[in-house]
N, CA, C and O atoms as a GROMACS GRO file, in nm:
protein
  184
    1MET      N    1  -2.109  -7.708   5.581
    1MET     CA    2  -2.014  -7.677   5.477
    1MET      C    3  -1.942  -7.546   5.514
    1MET      O    4  -2.007  -7.450   5.557
    2PRO      N    5  -1.811  -7.543   5.499
    2PRO     CA    6  -1.737  -7.420   5.532
    2PRO      C    7  -1.783  -7.303   5.445
    2PRO      O    8  -1.817  -7.321   5.328
    3THR      N    9  -1.784  -7.186   5.502
    3THR     CA   10  -1.829  -7.068   5.427
    3THR      C   11  -1.721  -7.011   5.335
    3THR      O   12  -1.752  -6.925   5.252
    4ASP      N   13  -1.597  -7.057   5.347
    4ASP     CA   14  -1.490  -7.002   5.263
    4ASP      C   15  -1.471  -7.078   5.132
    4ASP      O   16  -1.376  -7.050   5.059
    5LEU      N   17  -1.558  -7.173   5.099
    5LEU     CA   18  -1.548  -7.244   4.972
    5LEU      C   19  -1.601  -7.156   4.860
    5LEU      O   20  -1.702  -7.088   4.878
    6PRO      N   21  -1.534  -7.156   4.743
    6PRO     CA   22  -1.579  -7.073   4.630
    6PRO      C   23  -1.696  -7.140   4.557
    6PRO      O   24  -1.676  -7.206   4.456
    7VAL      N   25  -1.817  -7.122   4.607
    7VAL     CA   26  -1.933  -7.188   4.548
    7VAL      C   27  -1.984  -7.120   4.421
    7VAL      O   28  -2.070  -7.176   4.353
    8GLU      N   29  -1.934  -7.002   4.388
    8GLU     CA   30  -1.981  -6.934   4.268
    8GLU      C   31  -1.922  -6.992   4.141
    8GLU      O   32  -1.972  -6.964   4.032
    9ARG      N   33  -1.818  -7.072   4.151
    9ARG     CA   34  -1.762  -7.135   4.031
    9ARG      C   35  -1.783  -7.287   4.040
    9ARG      O   36  -1.785  -7.342   4.150
   10PRO      N   37  -1.798  -7.354   3.924
   10PRO     CA   38  -1.822  -7.498   3.927
   10PRO      C   39  -1.699  -7.574   3.979
   10PRO      O   40  -1.585  -7.531   3.962
   11LEU      N   41  -1.726  -7.686   4.039
   11LEU     CA   42  -1.616  -7.771   4.086
   11LEU      C   43  -1.547  -7.836   3.968
   11LEU      O   44  -1.611  -7.861   3.866
   12PRO      N   45  -1.417  -7.865   3.978
   12PRO     CA   46  -1.347  -7.932   3.869
   12PRO      C   47  -1.410  -8.069   3.843
   12PRO      O   48  -1.455  -8.137   3.935
   13GLN      N   49  -1.412  -8.107   3.718
   13GLN     CA   50  -1.463  -8.238   3.682
   13GLN      C   51  -1.346  -8.334   3.669
   13GLN      O   52  -1.231  -8.292   3.654
   14HIS      N   53  -1.375  -8.462   3.673
   14HIS     CA   54  -1.273  -8.561   3.646
   14HIS      C   55  -1.331  -8.663   3.549
   14HIS      O   56  -1.452  -8.682   3.543
   15THR      N   57  -1.243  -8.727   3.476
   15THR     CA   58  -1.283  -8.829   3.381
   15THR      C   59  -1.256  -8.964   3.442
   15THR      O   60  -1.148  -8.989   3.495
   16VAL      N   61  -1.355  -9.052   3.434
   16VAL     CA   62  -1.340  -9.188   3.483
   16VAL      C   63  -1.331  -9.280   3.362
   16VAL      O   64  -1.420  -9.279   3.277
   17LEU      N   65  -1.224  -9.358   3.354
   17LEU     CA   66  -1.207  -9.452   3.243
   17LEU      C   67  -1.249  -9.591   3.289
   17LEU      O   68  -1.210  -9.637   3.396
   18LEU      N   69  -1.332  -9.656   3.205
   18LEU     CA   70  -1.383  -9.788   3.237
   18LEU      C   71  -1.333  -9.890   3.135
   18LEU      O   72  -1.315  -9.858   3.018
   19ASP      N   73  -1.311 -10.013   3.181
   19ASP     CA   74  -1.273 -10.119   3.087
   19ASP      C   75  -1.399 -10.173   3.018
   19ASP      O   76  -1.509 -10.125   3.044
   20LYS      N   77  -1.382 -10.273   2.931
   20LYS     CA   78  -1.495 -10.324   2.854
   20LYS      C   79  -1.604 -10.386   2.940
   20LYS      O   80  -1.717 -10.402   2.895
   21ASP      N   81  -1.571 -10.422   3.066
   21ASP     CA   82  -1.669 -10.479   3.157
   21ASP      C   83  -1.733 -10.375   3.247
   21ASP      O   84  -1.816 -10.407   3.332
   22GLY      N   85  -1.694 -10.249   3.229
   22GLY     CA   86  -1.751 -10.141   3.309
   22GLY      C   87  -1.681 -10.115   3.440
   22GLY      O   88  -1.732 -10.041   3.524
   23ASN      N   89  -1.563 -10.176   3.460
   23ASN     CA   90  -1.486 -10.155   3.583
   23ASN      C   91  -1.393 -10.035   3.568
   23ASN      O   92  -1.325 -10.022   3.466
   24GLU      N   93  -1.390  -9.950   3.667
   24GLU     CA   94  -1.304  -9.833   3.664
   24GLU      C   95  -1.157  -9.875   3.672
   24GLU      O   96  -1.120  -9.957   3.756
   25PHE      N   97  -1.073  -9.818   3.582
   25PHE     CA   98  -0.931  -9.846   3.590
   25PHE      C   99  -0.845  -9.721   3.598
   25PHE      O  100  -0.724  -9.731   3.620
   26ALA      N  101  -0.904  -9.604   3.583
   26ALA     CA  102  -0.827  -9.481   3.596
   26ALA      C  103  -0.920  -9.362   3.612
   26ALA      O  104  -1.036  -9.364   3.570
   27ARG      N  105  -0.866  -9.256   3.677
   27ARG     CA  106  -0.934  -9.128   3.687
   27ARG      C  107  -0.836  -9.021   3.645
   27ARG      O  108  -0.720  -9.022   3.686
   28ILE      N  109  -0.882  -8.929   3.563
   28ILE     CA  110  -0.799  -8.818   3.517
   28ILE      C  111  -0.858  -8.691   3.576
   28ILE      O  112  -0.974  -8.658   3.550
   29TYR      N  113  -0.780  -8.621   3.654
   29TYR     CA  114  -0.827  -8.499   3.720
   29TYR      C  115  -0.770  -8.378   3.648
   29TYR      O  116  -0.648  -8.365   3.633
   30SER      N  117  -0.856  -8.291   3.606
   30SER     CA  118  -0.814  -8.166   3.544
   30SER      C  119  -0.933  -8.072   3.546
   30SER      O  120  -1.048  -8.116   3.540
   31GLU      N  121  -0.908  -7.946   3.553
   31GLU     CA  122  -1.016  -7.848   3.556
   31GLU      C  123  -1.060  -7.805   3.418
   31GLU      O  124  -1.157  -7.730   3.405
   32ASN      N  125  -0.992  -7.850   3.316
   32ASN     CA  126  -1.021  -7.804   3.181
   32ASN      C  127  -1.111  -7.903   3.108
   32ASN      O  128  -1.073  -7.956   3.004
   33ARG      N  129  -1.230  -7.928   3.161
   33ARG     CA  130  -1.321  -8.026   3.103
   33ARG      C  131  -1.462  -7.967   3.094
   33ARG      O  132  -1.500  -7.879   3.172
   34ILE      N  133  -1.538  -8.017   2.998
   34ILE     CA  134  -1.678  -7.979   2.984
   34ILE      C  135  -1.761  -8.104   2.959
   34ILE      O  136  -1.711  -8.204   2.907
   35ASP      N  137  -1.888  -8.099   2.995
   35ASP     CA  138  -1.980  -8.210   2.968
   35ASP      C  139  -2.017  -8.211   2.820
   35ASP      O  140  -2.039  -8.106   2.760
   36VAL      N  141  -2.023  -8.330   2.763
   36VAL     CA  142  -2.072  -8.346   2.626
   36VAL      C  143  -2.164  -8.467   2.621
   36VAL      O  144  -2.157  -8.556   2.706
   37ARG      N  145  -2.251  -8.468   2.522
   37ARG     CA  146  -2.338  -8.583   2.502
   37ARG      C  147  -2.256  -8.697   2.441
   37ARG      O  148  -2.153  -8.673   2.377
   38LEU      N  149  -2.300  -8.820   2.461
   38LEU     CA  150  -2.227  -8.935   2.409
   38LEU      C  151  -2.213  -8.929   2.258
   38LEU      O  152  -2.111  -8.971   2.203
   39ASP      N  153  -2.314  -8.876   2.189
   39ASP     CA  154  -2.305  -8.870   2.042
   39ASP      C  155  -2.203  -8.766   1.995
   39ASP      O  156  -2.175  -8.758   1.875
   40GLN      N  157  -2.148  -8.686   2.086
   40GLN     CA  158  -2.044  -8.590   2.052
   40GLN      C  159  -1.904  -8.649   2.072
   40GLN      O  160  -1.804  -8.585   2.038
   41VAL      N  161  -1.896  -8.768   2.125
   41VAL     CA  162  -1.768  -8.836   2.146
   41VAL      C  163  -1.741  -8.927   2.027
   41VAL      O  164  -1.830  -9.000   1.982
   42SER      N  165  -1.620  -8.922   1.975
   42SER     CA  166  -1.590  -9.003   1.857
   42SER      C  167  -1.607  -9.152   1.888
   42SER      O  168  -1.584  -9.197   2.000
   43GLU      N  169  -1.648  -9.227   1.787
   43GLU     CA  170  -1.669  -9.370   1.805
   43GLU      C  171  -1.540  -9.440   1.846
   43GLU      O  172  -1.543  -9.534   1.926
   44ALA      N  173  -1.427  -9.396   1.792
   44ALA     CA  174  -1.298  -9.457   1.828
   44ALA      C  175  -1.266  -9.437   1.977
   44ALA      O  176  -1.209  -9.526   2.040
   45PHE      N  177  -1.302  -9.324   2.033
   45PHE     CA  178  -1.275  -9.298   2.174
   45PHE      C  179  -1.369  -9.378   2.263
   45PHE      O  180  -1.330  -9.425   2.370
   46ARG      N  181  -1.495  -9.393   2.219
   46ARG     CA  182  -1.591  -9.472   2.298
   46ARG      C  183  -1.546  -9.614   2.306
   46ARG      O  184  -1.612  -9.697   2.367
   0.00000   0.00000   0.00000
């Protein structure tokens, strides 16, 4: 691994969107994301 990578900060996360069969249909890349538990996601979004 290169030594010039900024390992002191977390890597950006991305969101993977799945269809009703569990197949990936999109990825959203942004650094402004945090992990949440499934019960913290609204039922309408799930």
